[in-house]
Coordinates of C-alpha atoms in Angstrom, one line a residue:
M1 CA 37.4 144.9 131.3
T2 CA 35.6 144.0 127.8
S3 CA 38.9 144.0 125.9
C4 CA 42.3 143.6 126.4
P5 CA 46.3 145.1 125.2
S6 CA 46.8 142.9 122.2
S7 CA 50.4 143.4 123.0
A8 CA 49.8 142.3 127.0
G9 CA 49.7 138.8 125.8
C10 CA 45.7 138.0 126.2
S11 CA 45.8 135.3 123.2
G12 CA 45.8 131.6 125.0
Q13 CA 45.4 133.4 128.4
S14 CA 42.4 133.4 130.6
P15 CA 40.9 137.1 131.4
S16 CA 41.5 136.6 135.0
R17 CA 45.4 135.8 134.2
V18 CA 45.5 139.0 132.0
N19 CA 43.8 141.0 134.7
E20 CA 46.6 139.7 137.0
Q21 CA 49.1 141.1 135.2
L22 CA 47.8 144.4 134.8
A23 CA 47.1 144.7 138.1
R24 CA 50.8 143.8 139.0
K25 CA 51.7 146.4 136.5
A26 CA 49.7 149.2 138.1
A27 CA 50.1 148.1 141.9
Q28 CA 52.5 150.5 142.5
H29 CA 51.1 153.7 140.9
P30 CA 48.6 155.6 143.7
C31 CA 46.5 156.7 141.0
Y32 CA 46.0 153.4 139.0
S33 CA 46.1 151.3 142.1
V34 CA 43.3 151.3 145.1
S35 CA 45.4 149.2 147.0
G36 CA 48.7 150.6 146.6
H37 CA 47.5 155.0 147.0
H38 CA 48.3 154.7 150.2
R39 CA 51.5 152.8 150.2
F40 CA 53.1 154.7 147.6
A41 CA 53.7 158.0 146.7
R42 CA 53.7 160.2 143.2
M43 CA 55.3 163.6 142.1
H44 CA 53.7 165.8 139.3
L45 CA 56.7 168.0 137.8
A46 CA 55.2 171.6 136.7
V47 CA 57.4 171.7 133.4
A48 CA 54.3 172.4 130.6
P49 CA 52.5 175.8 130.9
A50 CA 51.1 175.9 127.7
C51 CA 48.0 174.3 126.3
N52 CA 46.8 173.4 122.9
L53 CA 42.9 173.1 124.4
Q54 CA 40.7 175.5 126.4
C55 CA 38.1 174.2 128.6
N56 CA 35.2 175.6 130.1
Y57 CA 36.1 174.4 133.8
C58 CA 40.0 175.1 133.9
N59 CA 42.0 178.4 134.8
R60 CA 45.7 177.3 134.6
K61 CA 47.7 179.1 138.1
Y62 CA 51.7 179.4 138.0
D63 CA 52.1 180.9 141.4
C64 CA 49.3 179.6 143.2
S65 CA 49.7 178.2 146.8
N66 CA 46.3 178.3 148.3
E67 CA 44.3 176.4 145.8
S68 CA 43.9 172.7 145.6
R69 CA 42.5 171.9 141.8
P70 CA 44.5 170.5 138.5
G71 CA 46.0 173.3 136.7
V72 CA 47.2 175.2 139.3
V73 CA 51.2 175.2 140.6
S74 CA 53.2 177.3 143.0
E75 CA 56.1 177.5 140.8
L76 CA 57.2 176.7 137.3
L77 CA 60.0 174.6 136.2
L78 CA 62.6 174.0 133.6
P79 CA 63.7 170.3 133.0
G80 CA 66.8 170.4 134.8
Q81 CA 65.2 172.0 138.0
A82 CA 62.5 169.1 137.4
V83 CA 64.8 166.3 137.7
A84 CA 66.8 167.6 140.6
K85 CA 63.8 168.4 142.2
A86 CA 62.7 164.7 141.9
R87 CA 66.1 163.2 143.2
Q88 CA 65.6 165.4 146.1
V89 CA 62.2 164.3 146.8
A90 CA 63.0 160.8 145.7
A91 CA 65.9 160.6 148.5
A92 CA 63.4 162.2 151.3
I93 CA 60.1 159.9 150.4
P94 CA 61.7 156.5 150.0
Q95 CA 57.9 155.3 149.2
L96 CA 57.9 157.5 146.0
S97 CA 57.4 155.2 142.8
V98 CA 56.2 157.6 140.0
V99 CA 57.1 160.8 138.7
G100 CA 54.3 162.3 136.1
I101 CA 54.1 165.6 134.0
A102 CA 50.5 166.7 134.4
G103 CA 50.8 170.6 133.9
P104 CA 49.5 173.0 134.5
G105 CA 49.2 172.9 130.5
D106 CA 48.9 169.9 128.6
P107 CA 52.6 168.2 128.2
L108 CA 52.1 167.3 125.0
A109 CA 51.5 170.7 123.9
N110 CA 55.0 171.4 125.5
I111 CA 56.9 168.5 123.6
G112 CA 60.5 169.9 124.1
R113 CA 60.2 170.3 127.7
T114 CA 58.0 167.5 128.1
F115 CA 60.5 165.1 126.7
Q116 CA 63.5 166.7 127.9
T117 CA 62.0 166.1 131.2
L118 CA 61.5 162.3 130.7
E119 CA 64.7 161.7 129.3
L120 CA 66.4 163.2 131.8
L121 CA 64.4 161.7 134.7
R122 CA 65.0 158.0 132.2
Q123 CA 69.1 159.1 133.1
Q124 CA 69.0 159.8 135.9
L125 CA 66.1 158.1 138.0
P126 CA 66.2 154.7 136.3
D127 CA 63.6 153.3 138.7
L128 CA 61.1 155.3 138.9
K129 CA 57.6 155.0 137.0
L130 CA 57.1 157.8 134.6
C131 CA 53.6 159.0 133.5
L132 CA 51.7 161.5 132.1
S133 CA 48.6 163.0 131.8
T134 CA 47.1 164.8 128.7
N135 CA 43.9 166.1 126.9
G136 CA 44.9 163.6 123.8
L137 CA 45.4 166.3 120.9
M138 CA 48.5 165.5 119.9
L139 CA 48.9 161.8 121.7
P140 CA 48.9 159.8 118.2
D141 CA 52.3 161.6 116.8
V142 CA 54.1 160.9 120.3
V143 CA 52.9 157.2 121.0
D144 CA 56.0 155.4 119.9
R145 CA 58.5 157.9 121.6
L146 CA 56.7 157.8 125.1
V147 CA 57.2 153.9 124.7
D148 CA 60.5 154.0 123.7
I149 CA 61.5 156.6 126.7
G150 CA 59.4 153.9 129.3
V151 CA 56.5 155.7 130.0
D152 CA 53.9 152.9 131.0
H153 CA 51.3 154.5 132.7
V154 CA 48.9 157.4 130.4
T155 CA 46.1 159.1 131.9
V156 CA 44.1 160.7 129.2
T157 CA 40.7 163.4 129.8
M158 CA 38.1 162.7 127.6
N159 CA 34.6 163.9 128.3
A160 CA 32.4 163.4 125.4
L161 CA 32.3 161.1 122.6
D162 CA 29.4 162.9 121.1
P163 CA 30.7 165.9 119.5
A164 CA 27.4 167.9 120.6
V165 CA 28.7 167.3 124.1
A166 CA 32.0 167.8 123.4
E167 CA 31.5 171.4 121.9
K168 CA 29.8 172.7 125.3
I169 CA 32.7 171.9 127.5
Y170 CA 35.5 173.4 125.2
A171 CA 35.7 177.0 124.0
W172 CA 38.9 176.2 121.1
L173 CA 42.0 174.2 120.3
W174 CA 44.9 175.1 118.6
Y175 CA 46.6 172.1 115.9
E176 CA 49.0 173.0 113.4
G177 CA 48.6 176.4 113.3
E178 CA 45.2 176.6 113.0
R179 CA 42.3 177.5 116.1
Y180 CA 39.3 175.8 116.0
T181 CA 36.4 176.1 117.9
G182 CA 32.9 174.6 118.0
R183 CA 32.3 171.2 116.0
M184 CA 34.9 171.4 114.0
A185 CA 36.9 171.3 117.2
A186 CA 34.9 168.6 118.7
D187 CA 35.4 166.5 116.1
L188 CA 39.0 166.8 115.9
L189 CA 39.7 165.9 119.5
I190 CA 37.4 163.2 119.9
E191 CA 39.0 161.8 116.6
R192 CA 42.5 162.3 117.6
Q193 CA 41.8 161.0 121.2
A194 CA 40.2 157.8 120.1
E195 CA 43.6 157.4 117.6
G196 CA 46.2 158.3 120.4
I197 CA 44.3 155.9 122.8
R198 CA 44.0 152.6 120.8
K199 CA 47.5 153.1 120.0
L200 CA 48.8 153.4 123.7
I201 CA 47.1 150.0 124.4
E202 CA 48.3 148.5 121.4
K203 CA 51.7 149.0 123.0
G204 CA 50.6 147.7 126.2
V205 CA 50.7 151.1 128.0
L206 CA 48.0 151.4 130.8
V207 CA 45.4 154.0 129.7
K208 CA 43.5 155.5 132.6
I209 CA 40.2 157.8 131.1
N210 CA 39.9 161.0 133.0
S211 CA 36.6 162.8 132.8
V212 CA 34.8 165.7 134.6
L213 CA 30.9 165.4 135.1
I214 CA 29.3 168.4 134.6
P215 CA 25.7 168.1 135.2
G216 CA 23.2 168.8 132.2
I217 CA 26.1 168.7 129.5
N218 CA 27.8 165.0 129.9
D219 CA 26.2 163.7 133.0
Q220 CA 23.8 161.1 130.8
H221 CA 26.7 160.6 128.1
M222 CA 29.3 159.6 130.9
Q223 CA 28.1 155.6 130.5
A224 CA 28.9 155.9 126.6
V225 CA 32.2 156.9 127.2
S226 CA 33.2 154.4 129.9
Q227 CA 31.7 151.6 127.4
Q228 CA 34.0 152.7 124.4
A229 CA 36.8 153.2 126.8
G230 CA 36.2 149.6 128.3
E231 CA 35.8 148.5 124.3
W232 CA 39.3 149.7 123.6
G233 CA 40.9 148.4 126.4
A234 CA 41.5 151.2 128.8
F235 CA 42.9 150.3 132.5
L236 CA 40.3 152.7 134.7
H237 CA 37.9 155.2 134.3
N238 CA 38.2 158.2 136.8
I239 CA 35.1 160.3 136.8
M240 CA 35.6 163.3 138.6
P241 CA 33.1 166.1 140.0
L242 CA 33.2 169.4 138.5
I243 CA 35.1 172.1 139.9
S244 CA 33.0 175.7 139.4
R245 CA 33.7 178.3 142.3
P246 CA 33.5 181.3 140.8
E247 CA 36.8 182.7 142.9
H248 CA 38.9 180.1 140.3
G249 CA 37.5 182.6 137.5
T250 CA 36.4 179.5 134.7
V251 CA 33.7 179.9 132.2
F252 CA 31.6 177.6 133.9
G253 CA 32.4 179.1 137.5
L254 CA 31.7 182.7 136.2
N255 CA 28.5 181.4 134.7
G256 CA 27.0 179.9 137.0
Q257 CA 27.3 175.9 135.9
A258 CA 26.0 173.6 139.1
E259 CA 28.7 170.8 140.4
P260 CA 27.7 167.7 140.7
D261 CA 26.9 166.4 144.5
A262 CA 27.7 163.2 146.0
D263 CA 24.9 161.2 144.8
M264 CA 25.1 162.2 141.4
V265 CA 28.9 161.0 141.3
A266 CA 28.3 157.7 143.1
S267 CA 25.3 156.9 140.8
V268 CA 27.2 158.0 137.6
R269 CA 29.7 155.9 138.7
K270 CA 28.2 152.6 139.6
S271 CA 26.1 152.6 135.8
C272 CA 29.6 153.4 134.6
G273 CA 30.8 150.3 136.9
M274 CA 29.1 148.1 134.6
S275 CA 31.1 148.6 131.6
M276 CA 34.9 149.2 133.1
P277 CA 36.4 149.3 136.6
Q278 CA 35.9 152.6 137.9
M279 CA 38.8 154.8 140.2
T280 CA 37.2 156.1 143.5
H281 CA 40.2 157.4 145.3
C282 CA 40.9 160.4 143.1
H283 CA 42.2 163.6 145.0
Q284 CA 41.9 166.0 141.8
C285 CA 45.5 166.9 142.7
R286 CA 47.6 169.9 141.7
A287 CA 50.2 169.7 138.9
D288 CA 52.7 169.8 141.1
A289 CA 51.6 167.5 144.2
I290 CA 53.8 165.2 146.0
G291 CA 53.5 162.7 148.3
M292 CA 50.9 160.3 149.1
L293 CA 47.2 160.8 147.4
G294 CA 45.5 163.3 149.7
E295 CA 48.5 164.9 151.1
D296 CA 50.5 167.3 149.5
R297 CA 54.3 168.2 150.3
N298 CA 55.2 170.4 147.5
A299 CA 55.7 173.3 150.3
A300 CA 58.4 171.4 151.7
F301 CA 60.5 171.3 148.6
P302 CA 60.5 174.3 147.3
L303 CA 63.2 174.9 144.2
A304 CA 65.1 177.2 146.7
S305 CA 66.0 173.8 148.7
V306 CA 67.3 171.7 145.7
P307 CA 70.9 171.2 146.1
V308 CA 73.1 172.5 143.4
N309 CA 74.8 169.2 143.6
P310 CA 72.7 166.4 144.7
P311 CA 74.5 163.8 146.5
P312 CA 74.9 160.4 144.3
Y313 CA 71.2 158.7 143.6
L314 CA 72.6 155.0 143.6
P315 CA 72.4 154.4 147.8
V316 CA 68.8 155.9 147.2
L317 CA 68.0 153.7 144.5
H318 CA 69.0 150.7 146.6
Q319 CA 67.4 152.0 149.8
R320 CA 64.0 153.0 147.9
A321 CA 64.0 149.5 146.1
Q322 CA 64.3 147.3 149.4
L323 CA 61.9 149.7 151.2
H324 CA 59.5 148.3 148.3
A325 CA 59.7 145.2 147.9
S326 CA 59.1 144.5 152.1
I327 CA 56.1 146.7 151.1
V328 CA 54.8 144.9 148.5
S329 CA 55.9 141.8 150.0
Q330 CA 53.9 142.2 153.9
G331 CA 50.9 144.6 152.7
G332 CA 52.7 147.6 154.2
S333 CA 55.0 146.4 156.7
E334 CA 58.6 147.5 156.3
E335 CA 60.5 144.7 157.8
A336 CA 59.6 142.0 155.6
D337 CA 62.6 139.4 155.1
A338 CA 62.7 139.8 151.1
C339 CA 65.2 139.4 148.4
L340 CA 65.4 141.0 144.9
V341 CA 66.3 139.3 141.9
A342 CA 66.1 141.0 138.5
V343 CA 64.4 139.2 135.2
A344 CA 65.1 140.0 131.7
T345 CA 61.6 140.1 130.5
S346 CA 60.0 141.6 127.7
Q347 CA 56.3 142.0 128.9
G348 CA 56.8 141.0 133.0
Q349 CA 55.3 137.3 131.9
A350 CA 58.3 134.8 130.6
V351 CA 61.9 135.2 130.9
D352 CA 62.5 135.7 127.6
Q353 CA 65.5 138.0 126.7
H354 CA 68.9 137.7 126.4
F355 CA 70.8 139.4 129.1
G356 CA 72.8 141.6 126.5
H357 CA 70.0 142.9 124.7
A358 CA 67.9 144.0 127.8
D359 CA 67.7 147.6 128.7
R360 CA 65.8 147.4 131.4
F361 CA 65.2 144.5 134.3
T362 CA 62.3 143.9 136.3
L363 CA 62.9 143.6 139.8
Y364 CA 61.0 140.9 141.7
S365 CA 60.5 139.9 145.6
L366 CA 61.2 136.6 147.0
S367 CA 59.7 136.3 149.9
A368 CA 56.9 134.3 152.1
A369 CA 54.4 136.3 150.3
G370 CA 55.4 134.8 146.9
V371 CA 57.3 136.5 143.5
M372 CA 56.3 139.8 143.8
Q373 CA 56.9 142.4 141.2
V374 CA 58.4 145.7 142.7
G375 CA 59.8 147.7 140.1
Q376 CA 62.3 148.1 137.4
R377 CA 65.4 149.3 136.3
F378 CA 66.6 151.1 133.3
T379 CA 70.1 149.7 132.1
P380 CA 72.3 151.0 128.8
R381 CA 72.7 147.8 126.9
Y382 CA 75.3 145.4 127.0
C383 CA 75.2 144.2 123.6
R384 CA 74.4 146.4 120.5
S385 CA 73.0 144.0 118.3
P386 CA 72.7 140.3 117.8
D387 CA 75.8 140.9 115.7
D388 CA 77.6 143.0 118.1
C389 CA 78.0 141.8 122.0
E390 CA 81.1 142.7 122.8
P391 CA 80.9 146.5 121.4
E392 CA 84.1 148.8 122.6
D393 CA 81.9 150.2 125.3
A394 CA 80.8 146.7 126.5
A395 CA 83.5 146.9 129.8
Q396 CA 81.8 150.4 130.5
N397 CA 78.4 149.5 130.2
M398 CA 78.8 146.3 132.3
D399 CA 80.1 148.5 135.2
A400 CA 76.9 150.5 135.2
L401 CA 74.9 147.6 134.9
L402 CA 76.6 146.0 137.9
E403 CA 76.2 149.2 139.9
L404 CA 72.3 149.2 139.2
L405 CA 71.6 145.5 139.9
A406 CA 74.4 145.5 143.2
D407 CA 71.6 144.7 145.5
V408 CA 69.5 141.8 143.3
K409 CA 70.6 138.4 144.3
A410 CA 70.2 137.1 141.0
V411 CA 69.8 138.0 137.4
F412 CA 67.3 135.5 135.7
C413 CA 67.5 135.7 131.5
A414 CA 67.1 133.6 128.7
R415 CA 70.6 133.9 127.5
I416 CA 74.0 135.1 129.0
G417 CA 77.4 135.4 127.1
L418 CA 80.5 134.0 129.1
T419 CA 81.9 137.5 130.0
P420 CA 79.1 139.1 131.7
W421 CA 78.5 135.5 133.1
K422 CA 81.7 135.9 134.8
R423 CA 81.5 139.6 135.8
L424 CA 78.3 138.7 137.3
E425 CA 79.5 135.8 139.3
A426 CA 82.8 137.9 140.4
A427 CA 80.2 140.5 141.7
G428 CA 78.1 138.0 143.9
I429 CA 75.4 138.0 141.8
E430 CA 73.9 134.6 140.4
P431 CA 73.4 134.6 136.8
Q432 CA 70.7 132.2 135.8
V433 CA 69.2 130.6 132.7
D434 CA 67.9 127.8 133.8
G435 CA 64.6 129.3 133.8
A436 CA 64.7 130.5 130.0
W437 CA 61.0 131.0 128.3
Q438 CA 59.3 129.7 131.6
P439 CA 57.0 131.9 133.4
V440 CA 58.4 134.4 135.6
E441 CA 57.2 132.9 139.1
T442 CA 58.1 129.6 137.8
A443 CA 61.8 130.4 137.0
A444 CA 62.2 132.6 140.2
W445 CA 60.4 129.9 142.5
R446 CA 62.2 126.5 140.9
N447 CA 65.7 128.3 140.4
G448 CA 66.0 130.8 143.4
G449 CA 63.1 130.1 145.9
S450 CA 64.9 127.3 147.3
N451 CA 68.4 128.6 147.4
E452 CA 69.0 128.6 151.0
S453 CA 72.0 131.0 150.7
W454 CA 69.3 133.6 149.8
P455 CA 67.5 135.6 152.4
G456 CA 64.7 134.3 152.6
G457 CA 64.4 131.4 150.0
E458 CA 63.8 128.4 151.7
M459 CA 60.9 130.2 154.1
S460 CA 59.8 131.6 150.7
I461 CA 59.4 128.3 148.7
R462 CA 57.6 126.6 152.1
G463 CA 55.4 129.9 152.0
V464 CA 53.6 128.8 148.9
A465 CA 53.8 125.2 149.2

């Protein structure tokens, strides 16, 4: 990449180190990671029916089970139904690592439904990654809300930077109560997309750019899109072939617009690869896809099968964490001897947060494979503020923290008060502050890797000696 997110800590670090950190952040998102797409599963929640942009390649369908393409779903879900279904899938598919909202319309044209779903997911499934896919029109207005709720992967569909190209792709857009067409619509969309992408990257969010490759319209323009996306600091560019079969009822399908052949797709990806990394494992999933990339198990989880009273999620959470640690540590094996530690870290680089101020802990696996990041847990804050670290609900918050971290052997943080220190020890979790302000890997090895009481401890430190 030609640039990197300022909040990713690029200053004073080599590009290889920054890229390593970003790759680790993306490792369990099957759409962002080549190595992760055959080891981890994703789930798309169809809660966003409306769209504020009419693309000539799109025709949304809300009750279709026999087409496999973006914009198509079998069932529309309300936020509560979507989260109940996500809990069911997380229990049935422990490899599930990401829940996203990708339609069938645009999530940010359905802001109320989208954010209600994200908030419920964060409350009830605190270990899952959250992501969404958007056309970017409303993105600048909600970047802070997305970051606050823990969305750390966002896909933006950007098909052109040149308004003359864009106006051939979009029929109209709807913005602040006004309908725009032609050049005005193209100018507005491109401006808003660019602003939203830059804001996300400044906040440390991984951004993937999706582009639909349309022969004769934007095929000669893709390299400019890829170059600009790389300069902004986007993580990945996914160039997808146009789907324009007449039976789908899209404008391009009905007017005979040709689809690109495999040679064109490969050639464009190769030329764009000079500017930034290209995604080559995309399957152009439906907006309700479930499972590994290349499979769709949505039909196995109809809404009618979702339990009215779902079982407790904590046992599922702990089971999934151990499986993910084993998969990450041993490259796919489910039999690795790995233990989990939780780290209070702001950016995943250093042990730099006070225990009581953290609203999320990053989990790492310690094994012969080294110190490997395996996920996050969103937790209630023990302290309300630096001046109020023993609030009335501190004990209640600590109880919830202990339940969420019950499967970890240690908690690494920059500082911790005496009361939570004793509560952790009583629960069999070792508080660690000796590694404060050190890189996470260094702190974990020096203060945990040689601890023979932890599974894999002595083996782990020898494994990297």
